[in-house]
Amino acid sequence: MIEIKKICYCDLCKKEGAKTYKTLVRFHTEQNEGRIVEPYFTLTSIELCEKCAEKAIIINGEGAQGNNRFWLNNRYDEKEAKGKK
Ligand SMILES: [Zn+2]
């Protein structure tokens, strides 16, 4: 991860005092209109506190036009698994 200096709120836990990183995020939507697509990895700017940066292995994302939401669990994977039963 490349650290970019700036103080802001964590995109995952919303705590103050996060820093901006450029890192790989697994996105679940395409970036123009926010339609759900097959998940893909893309280099993204994201604000993270130190705790979340430490535990971030796979960060998930969705959104469009730079207005994105991020999370660490497998919400879409769980939904897909339930649908198949
Ligand atoms: Zn955090």
mmCIF file of C-alpha atoms and ligand atoms in Angstrom:
data_model
loop_
_atom_site.group_PDB
_atom_site.id
_atom_site.type_symbol
_atom_site.label_atom_id
_atom_site.label_comp_id
_atom_site.label_asym_id
_atom_site.label_seq_id
_atom_site.Cartn_x
_atom_site.Cartn_y
_atom_site.Cartn_z
ATOM 1 C CA MET A 1 0.000 0.000 0.000
ATOM 2 C CA ILE A 2 1.155 3.562 -0.760
ATOM 3 C CA GLU A 3 0.370 5.968 2.109
ATOM 4 C CA ILE A 4 -0.885 9.451 1.103
ATOM 5 C CA LYS A 5 -0.771 12.105 3.904
ATOM 6 C CA LYS A 6 -4.243 13.498 4.810
ATOM 7 C CA ILE A 7 -6.396 13.281 8.003
ATOM 8 C CA CYS A 8 -9.977 12.054 7.507
ATOM 9 C CA TYR A 9 -12.588 9.420 8.539
ATOM 10 C CA CYS A 10 -12.086 5.662 8.089
ATOM 11 C CA ASP A 11 -14.179 4.268 5.167
ATOM 12 C CA LEU A 12 -14.739 1.001 7.088
ATOM 13 C CA CYS A 13 -15.355 1.872 10.773
ATOM 14 C CA LYS A 14 -15.986 5.665 10.326
ATOM 15 C CA LYS A 15 -13.454 6.550 13.071
ATOM 16 C CA GLU A 16 -11.618 9.889 12.855
ATOM 17 C CA GLY A 17 -7.920 10.016 12.148
ATOM 18 C CA ALA A 18 -7.706 7.803 9.057
ATOM 19 C CA LYS A 19 -5.169 8.205 6.280
ATOM 20 C CA THR A 20 -5.650 7.805 2.519
ATOM 21 C CA TYR A 21 -4.158 4.706 0.905
ATOM 22 C CA LYS A 22 -4.089 3.393 -2.625
ATOM 23 C CA THR A 23 -4.786 -0.334 -2.388
ATOM 24 C CA LEU A 24 -6.556 -3.186 -4.190
ATOM 25 C CA VAL A 25 -10.319 -3.330 -3.509
ATOM 26 C CA ARG A 26 -12.670 -6.086 -4.719
ATOM 27 C CA PHE A 27 -15.537 -4.112 -6.315
ATOM 28 C CA HIS A 28 -19.035 -5.600 -6.749
ATOM 29 C CA THR A 29 -20.392 -2.817 -8.999
ATOM 30 C CA GLU A 30 -19.187 -1.142 -12.164
ATOM 31 C CA GLN A 31 -18.074 2.458 -11.538
ATOM 32 C CA ASN A 32 -20.304 4.481 -13.923
ATOM 33 C CA GLU A 33 -23.864 3.676 -12.823
ATOM 34 C CA GLY A 34 -23.222 1.347 -9.881
ATOM 35 C CA ARG A 35 -24.711 -1.791 -11.506
ATOM 36 C CA ILE A 36 -23.870 -5.121 -9.822
ATOM 37 C CA VAL A 37 -21.257 -7.076 -11.820
ATOM 38 C CA GLU A 38 -18.945 -10.079 -11.338
ATOM 39 C CA PRO A 39 -16.538 -8.947 -8.536
ATOM 40 C CA TYR A 40 -13.189 -7.575 -9.790
ATOM 41 C CA PHE A 41 -10.065 -6.088 -8.175
ATOM 42 C CA THR A 42 -9.085 -2.477 -8.877
ATOM 43 C CA LEU A 43 -6.552 -0.013 -7.409
ATOM 44 C CA THR A 44 -8.621 2.448 -5.323
ATOM 45 C CA SER A 45 -8.016 5.425 -2.994
ATOM 46 C CA ILE A 46 -9.499 4.552 0.412
ATOM 47 C CA GLU A 47 -9.382 6.163 3.878
ATOM 48 C CA LEU A 48 -8.391 3.693 6.618
ATOM 49 C CA CYS A 49 -7.591 3.961 10.331
ATOM 50 C CA GLU A 50 -4.532 2.061 11.551
ATOM 51 C CA LYS A 51 -6.627 -0.856 12.984
ATOM 52 C CA CYS A 52 -8.577 -1.425 9.763
ATOM 53 C CA ALA A 53 -5.442 -1.052 7.589
ATOM 54 C CA GLU A 54 -3.802 -3.810 9.696
ATOM 55 C CA LYS A 55 -6.677 -6.309 9.289
ATOM 56 C CA ALA A 56 -7.606 -5.431 5.697
ATOM 57 C CA ILE A 57 -6.831 -8.460 3.539
ATOM 58 C CA ILE A 58 -9.688 -8.225 1.062
ATOM 59 C CA ILE A 59 -11.597 -4.938 1.001
ATOM 60 C CA ASN A 60 -14.927 -5.033 -0.845
ATOM 61 C CA GLY A 61 -16.438 -2.013 -2.579
ATOM 62 C CA GLU A 62 -19.518 -0.798 -4.479
ATOM 63 C CA GLY A 63 -20.649 2.530 -5.901
ATOM 64 C CA ALA A 64 -20.357 4.864 -8.871
ATOM 65 C CA GLN A 65 -18.840 8.218 -9.861
ATOM 66 C CA GLY A 66 -16.331 8.104 -6.988
ATOM 67 C CA ASN A 67 -19.148 7.774 -4.382
ATOM 68 C CA ASN A 68 -18.216 4.371 -2.943
ATOM 69 C CA ARG A 69 -18.994 2.205 0.093
ATOM 70 C CA PHE A 70 -16.422 -0.238 1.503
ATOM 71 C CA TRP A 71 -16.639 -3.313 3.769
ATOM 72 C CA LEU A 72 -14.580 -6.309 4.910
ATOM 73 C CA ASN A 73 -17.089 -9.213 5.124
ATOM 74 C CA ASN A 74 -18.504 -11.306 2.254
ATOM 75 C CA ARG A 75 -22.036 -9.883 2.109
ATOM 76 C CA TYR A 76 -22.564 -10.693 -1.607
ATOM 77 C CA ASP A 77 -20.974 -14.145 -1.302
ATOM 78 C CA GLU A 78 -23.365 -15.001 1.561
ATOM 79 C CA LYS A 79 -26.369 -13.754 -0.440
ATOM 80 C CA GLU A 80 -25.342 -15.857 -3.471
ATOM 81 C CA ALA A 81 -24.807 -18.976 -1.318
ATOM 82 C CA LYS A 82 -28.324 -18.654 0.213
ATOM 83 C CA GLY A 83 -29.888 -18.251 -3.253
ATOM 84 C CA LYS A 84 -28.419 -21.564 -4.458
ATOM 85 C CA LYS A 85 -29.971 -23.650 -1.632
HETATM 86 ZN ZN ZN B 1 -11.235 1.879 10.705
#
